Amino acid sequence: MSASKCSRLSGTLVKQLLDSVDSVLFDCDGVIWRGDQAVPGASQVINLLKENGKKVFFVTNNSTKTRKMYADKMSKLGFNVKEEEVFGTAYCCATYLKTVCKLEGKVYLVGSDAMRQELEAVGIQQTGVGPDLVFGKQLDWANVPLDADVKAVVVGFDEHFSYMKMNRALQYLSQPGCLFVGTNRDTRLPLEGGKAVPGTGCLLKAVETAAQCEAQTVGKPNHFMFDCVASQFGVERDRCLMVGDRLDTDILLGSNCGLKTLLTLTGVSTVADAEAHQKSGCAERHGMVPDYYVDSIADLLPALQG
Ligand code: PLP
Ligand code: CA
């Protein structure tokens, strides 16, 4: 296809693009749903893509759910999805620790119960999930009790994040050879009405600042999530499309992995954001320019129904 970058996808171009791919990777929040509400037409698009023989996968930076929780949410919203097709950062982080880091030992987890479940599913034990209950007395902060089996600190979304957790993470990371892994760096989670709340990137930055070292992250735009999908399902990069609502995570992941990229305008980023990246002289920013954009993934429907 000879269209220039960042062009509106419509008319016959939709069918041409879909014919040129075998697999489609969808980001979740802002693409197939917003919070708990499905994007209108999204379930039909996903189900029809599958009926048309496409492989469909979901890649989300949200670490608060297991694969099973995502599959359950999707089926409630009318999507025909199997657990194995969902790649969330809770699952991918556990896979990364097991297969890439070959971690022997426990994790100090600053994260959700879903992360605990995914770690345990690959045989990794953790300590730290839930509120840190050591408080209320004058503490010797630098000599808090530590678990000698901990060999990695992992940071994901944690609603119980606290000074004590940050301190404990620092004490573990001060030990030689302790690994440091984060799920993702999304700084803000957008809500309806233009509001936002702090994302995992804020918690990770706090721990990095305390520990004076940088974590490895598994989430988008890091290629690891695509590697997980590709290694399990044999995806061909040049016949794969990444669909997302964020230029700095989804579209950059697609560019980093040599995929075709489609921005949907139902979430965070705008066409103006993409054009600003395109006009800049910075090579990294060019990776954030999508090949195409649509108002909503529902714009793919006519080509699938025809
Ligand atoms: N992290 C958390 C904790 C979230 O709640 C969300 C969205 O709800 C995200 C990340 C972003 O998720 P996605 O990659 O599906 O847009
Ligand atoms: Ca998103």
Coordinates of C-alpha atoms and ligand atoms in Angstrom, one line a residue:
M1 CA 0.0 0.0 0.0
S2 CA 1.4 3.4 -1.0
A3 CA -0.6 5.7 1.3
S4 CA 1.5 8.2 3.3
K5 CA 1.8 8.0 7.1
C6 CA -1.0 9.2 9.4
S7 CA -3.8 9.0 6.8
R8 CA -7.5 8.5 7.6
L9 CA -8.5 5.0 7.0
S10 CA -11.8 4.8 5.1
G11 CA -13.6 3.4 2.1
T12 CA -11.7 0.8 0.1
L13 CA -8.5 1.4 2.1
V14 CA -10.1 -0.5 5.1
K15 CA -10.5 -3.7 3.1
Q16 CA -7.1 -3.4 1.5
L17 CA -5.5 -3.0 5.0
L18 CA -7.4 -5.9 6.5
D19 CA -6.5 -8.1 3.4
S20 CA -2.9 -7.3 4.0
V21 CA -2.8 -8.7 7.6
D22 CA -3.4 -12.1 9.2
S23 CA -3.2 -10.9 12.8
V24 CA -4.5 -7.9 14.7
L25 CA -3.3 -6.8 18.1
F26 CA -5.7 -4.6 20.1
D27 CA -5.0 -2.4 23.0
C28 CA -7.9 -2.5 25.5
D29 CA -8.7 0.7 27.4
G30 CA -9.6 3.4 24.9
V31 CA -9.9 1.0 22.0
I32 CA -12.3 -1.9 22.8
W33 CA -13.7 -0.4 26.0
R34 CA -13.6 2.7 28.1
G35 CA -13.5 1.7 31.7
D36 CA -16.5 -0.8 32.0
Q37 CA -18.3 0.3 28.8
A38 CA -17.6 -1.4 25.5
V39 CA -16.9 1.0 22.6
P40 CA -20.0 0.7 20.4
G41 CA -19.5 -1.8 17.6
A42 CA -16.2 -3.1 19.1
S43 CA -17.4 -6.6 19.9
Q44 CA -18.9 -7.0 16.4
V45 CA -15.5 -6.0 14.9
I46 CA -13.5 -8.5 17.0
N47 CA -16.0 -11.3 16.4
L48 CA -16.2 -10.6 12.7
L49 CA -12.4 -10.4 12.3
K50 CA -12.2 -13.9 13.9
E51 CA -15.0 -15.2 11.6
N52 CA -13.0 -13.9 8.7
G53 CA -10.0 -16.0 9.8
K54 CA -7.9 -13.4 11.4
K55 CA -6.0 -14.1 14.6
V56 CA -6.9 -11.5 17.2
F57 CA -4.9 -10.7 20.4
F58 CA -5.2 -8.2 23.2
V59 CA -2.3 -6.3 24.7
T60 CA -2.9 -4.2 27.8
N61 CA -0.6 -2.3 30.1
N62 CA -3.2 -2.7 32.9
S63 CA -1.6 -5.0 35.6
T64 CA -4.7 -5.2 37.8
K65 CA -6.3 -8.3 36.1
T66 CA -5.2 -11.9 35.3
R67 CA -5.8 -13.3 31.9
K68 CA -8.9 -15.1 33.2
M69 CA -10.3 -11.8 34.6
Y70 CA -9.9 -10.2 31.2
A71 CA -11.5 -13.1 29.4
D72 CA -14.5 -13.0 31.8
K73 CA -14.9 -9.2 31.4
M74 CA -14.7 -9.5 27.6
S75 CA -17.2 -12.3 27.4
K76 CA -19.6 -10.3 29.6
L77 CA -19.2 -7.4 27.1
G78 CA -20.0 -9.7 24.1
F79 CA -16.5 -10.4 22.8
N80 CA -15.7 -13.9 21.7
V81 CA -12.3 -14.2 23.3
K82 CA -10.2 -17.0 24.9
E83 CA -7.9 -16.4 27.9
E84 CA -4.8 -17.4 25.8
E85 CA -5.5 -14.5 23.4
V86 CA -5.1 -11.9 26.2
F87 CA -1.6 -10.5 27.1
G88 CA -1.8 -8.2 30.1
T89 CA 1.2 -6.9 32.0
A90 CA 0.4 -9.1 35.1
Y91 CA 0.8 -12.2 32.9
C92 CA 3.6 -10.9 30.8
C93 CA 5.6 -9.8 33.8
A94 CA 5.4 -13.2 35.4
T95 CA 6.4 -14.8 32.0
Y96 CA 9.3 -12.4 31.7
L97 CA 10.6 -13.2 35.2
K98 CA 10.3 -16.9 34.5
T99 CA 11.6 -17.2 30.9
V100 CA 13.9 -14.2 30.4
C101 CA 15.3 -13.6 33.9
K102 CA 15.0 -17.2 34.9
L103 CA 14.4 -16.0 38.4
E104 CA 15.2 -18.4 41.2
G105 CA 13.8 -16.9 44.4
K106 CA 10.9 -14.8 45.6
V107 CA 9.6 -11.4 44.4
Y108 CA 9.0 -8.4 46.6
L109 CA 5.8 -7.3 44.9
V110 CA 4.5 -3.8 44.9
G111 CA 1.4 -4.7 42.9
S112 CA -2.1 -6.2 42.8
D113 CA -3.5 -9.6 43.8
A114 CA -3.9 -10.4 40.1
M115 CA -0.1 -10.1 39.8
R116 CA 0.3 -12.4 42.7
Q117 CA -1.9 -14.9 41.0
E118 CA 0.0 -14.7 37.7
L119 CA 3.3 -15.1 39.5
E120 CA 2.1 -18.1 41.4
A121 CA 0.8 -19.6 38.1
V122 CA 4.4 -19.8 36.9
G123 CA 5.7 -21.0 40.2
I124 CA 7.1 -17.7 41.6
Q125 CA 6.3 -16.9 45.2
Q126 CA 5.9 -13.3 46.4
T127 CA 5.9 -11.2 49.5
G128 CA 4.4 -7.7 49.8
V129 CA 0.9 -7.8 48.2
G130 CA -1.8 -5.9 50.1
P131 CA -1.3 -3.1 52.7
D132 CA 2.0 -3.0 54.5
L133 CA 0.9 -3.4 58.1
V134 CA 4.1 -2.3 59.8
F135 CA 3.2 1.1 61.2
G136 CA 2.3 2.9 64.3
K137 CA 5.6 2.7 66.1
Q138 CA 9.0 4.5 65.8
L139 CA 10.7 2.4 63.1
D140 CA 14.2 1.9 62.3
W141 CA 13.4 2.5 58.6
A142 CA 16.7 1.2 57.1
N143 CA 16.5 -2.0 59.2
V144 CA 13.0 -3.2 58.4
P145 CA 12.6 -7.0 58.4
L146 CA 13.4 -8.4 55.0
D147 CA 12.8 -11.9 53.4
A148 CA 16.1 -13.5 52.6
D149 CA 14.6 -15.4 49.6
V150 CA 13.7 -12.2 47.7
K151 CA 15.7 -11.9 44.5
A152 CA 13.6 -9.3 42.6
V153 CA 11.5 -6.2 43.2
V154 CA 8.5 -5.9 40.9
V155 CA 6.4 -2.8 40.6
G156 CA 2.9 -2.7 39.0
F157 CA -0.3 -0.9 39.9
D158 CA -0.8 -0.9 43.6
E159 CA -3.6 0.9 45.4
H160 CA -1.8 0.2 48.7
F161 CA 1.4 1.9 47.6
S162 CA 3.0 3.6 50.6
Y163 CA 6.2 5.1 52.0
M164 CA 7.0 1.8 53.7
K165 CA 6.6 -0.2 50.5
M166 CA 8.9 2.3 48.7
N167 CA 11.4 1.9 51.6
R168 CA 11.2 -1.9 51.6
A169 CA 11.8 -1.9 47.8
L170 CA 14.9 0.3 48.3
Q171 CA 16.3 -2.0 51.0
Y172 CA 15.8 -5.1 48.7
L173 CA 17.3 -3.3 45.7
S174 CA 20.4 -2.3 47.8
Q175 CA 21.2 -6.0 48.0
P176 CA 23.7 -7.2 45.3
G177 CA 22.1 -8.9 42.3
C178 CA 18.5 -8.0 43.1
L179 CA 16.4 -7.6 39.8
F180 CA 14.2 -4.6 39.3
V181 CA 11.2 -5.0 37.0
G182 CA 8.2 -2.7 36.3
T183 CA 5.0 -3.6 34.5
N184 CA 4.7 -0.3 32.5
R185 CA 5.3 3.4 32.6
D186 CA 1.9 4.9 31.9
T187 CA 2.0 8.1 34.0
R188 CA -1.8 8.9 34.0
L189 CA -4.9 6.9 33.7
P190 CA -7.6 8.9 31.9
L191 CA -11.1 8.9 33.2
E192 CA -14.4 10.2 31.7
G193 CA -14.9 14.0 31.7
G194 CA -11.2 14.9 31.1
K195 CA -10.2 13.7 34.6
A196 CA -7.1 11.5 35.3
V197 CA -5.6 9.5 38.2
P198 CA -1.9 8.6 38.7
G199 CA -0.8 5.5 36.8
T200 CA 1.9 2.8 37.5
G201 CA 4.6 5.0 36.0
C202 CA 4.3 7.4 39.0
L203 CA 4.8 4.5 41.5
L204 CA 7.7 3.1 39.4
K205 CA 9.4 6.5 39.2
A206 CA 9.1 6.9 43.0
V207 CA 10.8 3.5 43.6
E208 CA 13.5 4.3 40.9
T209 CA 14.2 7.6 42.5
A210 CA 14.6 6.0 45.9
A211 CA 16.8 3.1 44.6
Q212 CA 18.8 5.4 42.2
C213 CA 18.5 2.8 39.4
E214 CA 16.2 2.2 36.5
A215 CA 13.8 -0.8 36.2
Q216 CA 13.3 -2.9 33.1
T217 CA 9.7 -2.7 31.9
V218 CA 7.8 -5.4 30.1
G219 CA 4.7 -3.3 29.0
K220 CA 4.2 -1.4 25.8
P221 CA 6.2 0.1 24.1
N222 CA 8.7 -2.6 25.0
H223 CA 8.7 -5.3 22.4
F224 CA 8.4 -8.1 25.0
M225 CA 4.6 -8.2 24.9
F226 CA 4.7 -8.6 21.1
D227 CA 7.4 -11.3 21.5
C228 CA 5.1 -13.2 23.9
V229 CA 2.3 -13.2 21.3
A230 CA 4.6 -14.0 18.4
S231 CA 6.4 -16.9 20.2
Q232 CA 3.1 -18.5 21.2
F233 CA 1.1 -18.0 18.0
G234 CA 3.7 -17.6 15.2
V235 CA 2.7 -14.1 14.1
E236 CA 4.4 -12.7 11.0
R237 CA 5.4 -9.0 11.7
D238 CA 4.7 -7.7 8.2
R239 CA 1.2 -9.2 8.2
C240 CA 0.3 -7.9 11.6
L241 CA -1.7 -4.7 12.6
M242 CA -1.4 -3.0 16.0
V243 CA -4.5 -0.9 17.0
G244 CA -4.2 1.5 19.9
D245 CA -5.3 4.9 21.3
R246 CA -1.9 6.0 22.6
L247 CA 1.0 7.1 20.5
D248 CA 3.8 6.7 23.1
T249 CA 2.8 3.1 24.1
D250 CA 0.7 1.3 21.4
I251 CA 1.9 3.0 18.2
L252 CA 5.5 3.0 19.4
L253 CA 5.2 -0.7 20.2
G254 CA 3.9 -1.3 16.7
S255 CA 6.7 0.7 15.1
N256 CA 9.4 -0.9 17.4
C257 CA 8.2 -4.3 16.2
G258 CA 7.8 -3.5 12.5
L259 CA 4.0 -3.9 12.5
K260 CA 1.4 -1.8 10.6
T261 CA -0.2 0.7 13.0
L262 CA -3.7 2.2 13.4
L263 CA -4.6 4.9 15.9
T264 CA -8.2 5.1 17.1
L265 CA -9.5 8.4 18.4
T266 CA -11.7 6.9 21.2
G267 CA -9.0 7.3 23.8
V268 CA -6.0 9.4 24.8
S269 CA -4.1 10.6 21.7
T270 CA -5.3 13.0 18.9
V271 CA -4.4 13.4 15.2
A272 CA -2.8 16.8 16.3
D273 CA -0.5 14.8 18.6
A274 CA 0.5 12.5 15.8
E275 CA 1.1 15.4 13.4
A276 CA 3.3 17.1 16.0
H277 CA 5.5 13.9 16.2
Q278 CA 5.5 13.7 12.4
K279 CA 6.7 17.3 12.0
S280 CA 9.5 17.0 14.6
G281 CA 13.0 16.1 13.5
C282 CA 13.4 13.5 16.2
A283 CA 13.6 9.9 15.0
E284 CA 12.1 8.4 18.2
R285 CA 9.1 10.6 17.8
H286 CA 8.6 9.3 14.2
G287 CA 7.9 5.9 15.7
M288 CA 4.9 7.4 17.4
V289 CA 3.3 8.4 14.1
P290 CA 0.6 5.8 13.1
D291 CA 0.2 4.6 9.5
Y292 CA -3.5 5.2 9.7
Y293 CA -6.2 6.6 12.0
V294 CA -10.0 6.0 12.5
D295 CA -12.6 7.8 14.7
S296 CA -13.4 4.4 16.3
I297 CA -12.7 0.7 15.5
A298 CA -16.4 0.6 14.5
D299 CA -15.2 2.2 11.3
L300 CA -13.8 -1.3 10.3
L301 CA -17.3 -2.8 10.4
P302 CA -18.5 -2.0 6.8
A303 CA -15.5 -3.8 5.3
L304 CA -16.0 -6.8 7.5
Q305 CA -19.8 -7.1 6.8
G306 CA -19.5 -6.6 3.1
Ligands
PLP1 N1 -2.8 0.6 34.0 C1 -3.9 0.6 34.7 C2 -3.8 0.4 36.2 C3 -5.1 0.9 34.1 O1 -6.3 0.9 34.9 C4 -5.2 1.1 32.7 C5 -6.4 1.4 32.0 O2 -7.5 1.2 32.6 C6 -4.0 1.1 32.0 C7 -2.8 0.8 32.6 C8 -3.9 1.3 30.5 O3 -4.5 0.1 29.9 P1 -4.4 -0.1 28.3 O4 -3.0 -0.5 27.9 O5 -5.4 -1.2 28.0 O6 -4.8 1.1 27.6
CA2 CA -5.2 2.3 25.8

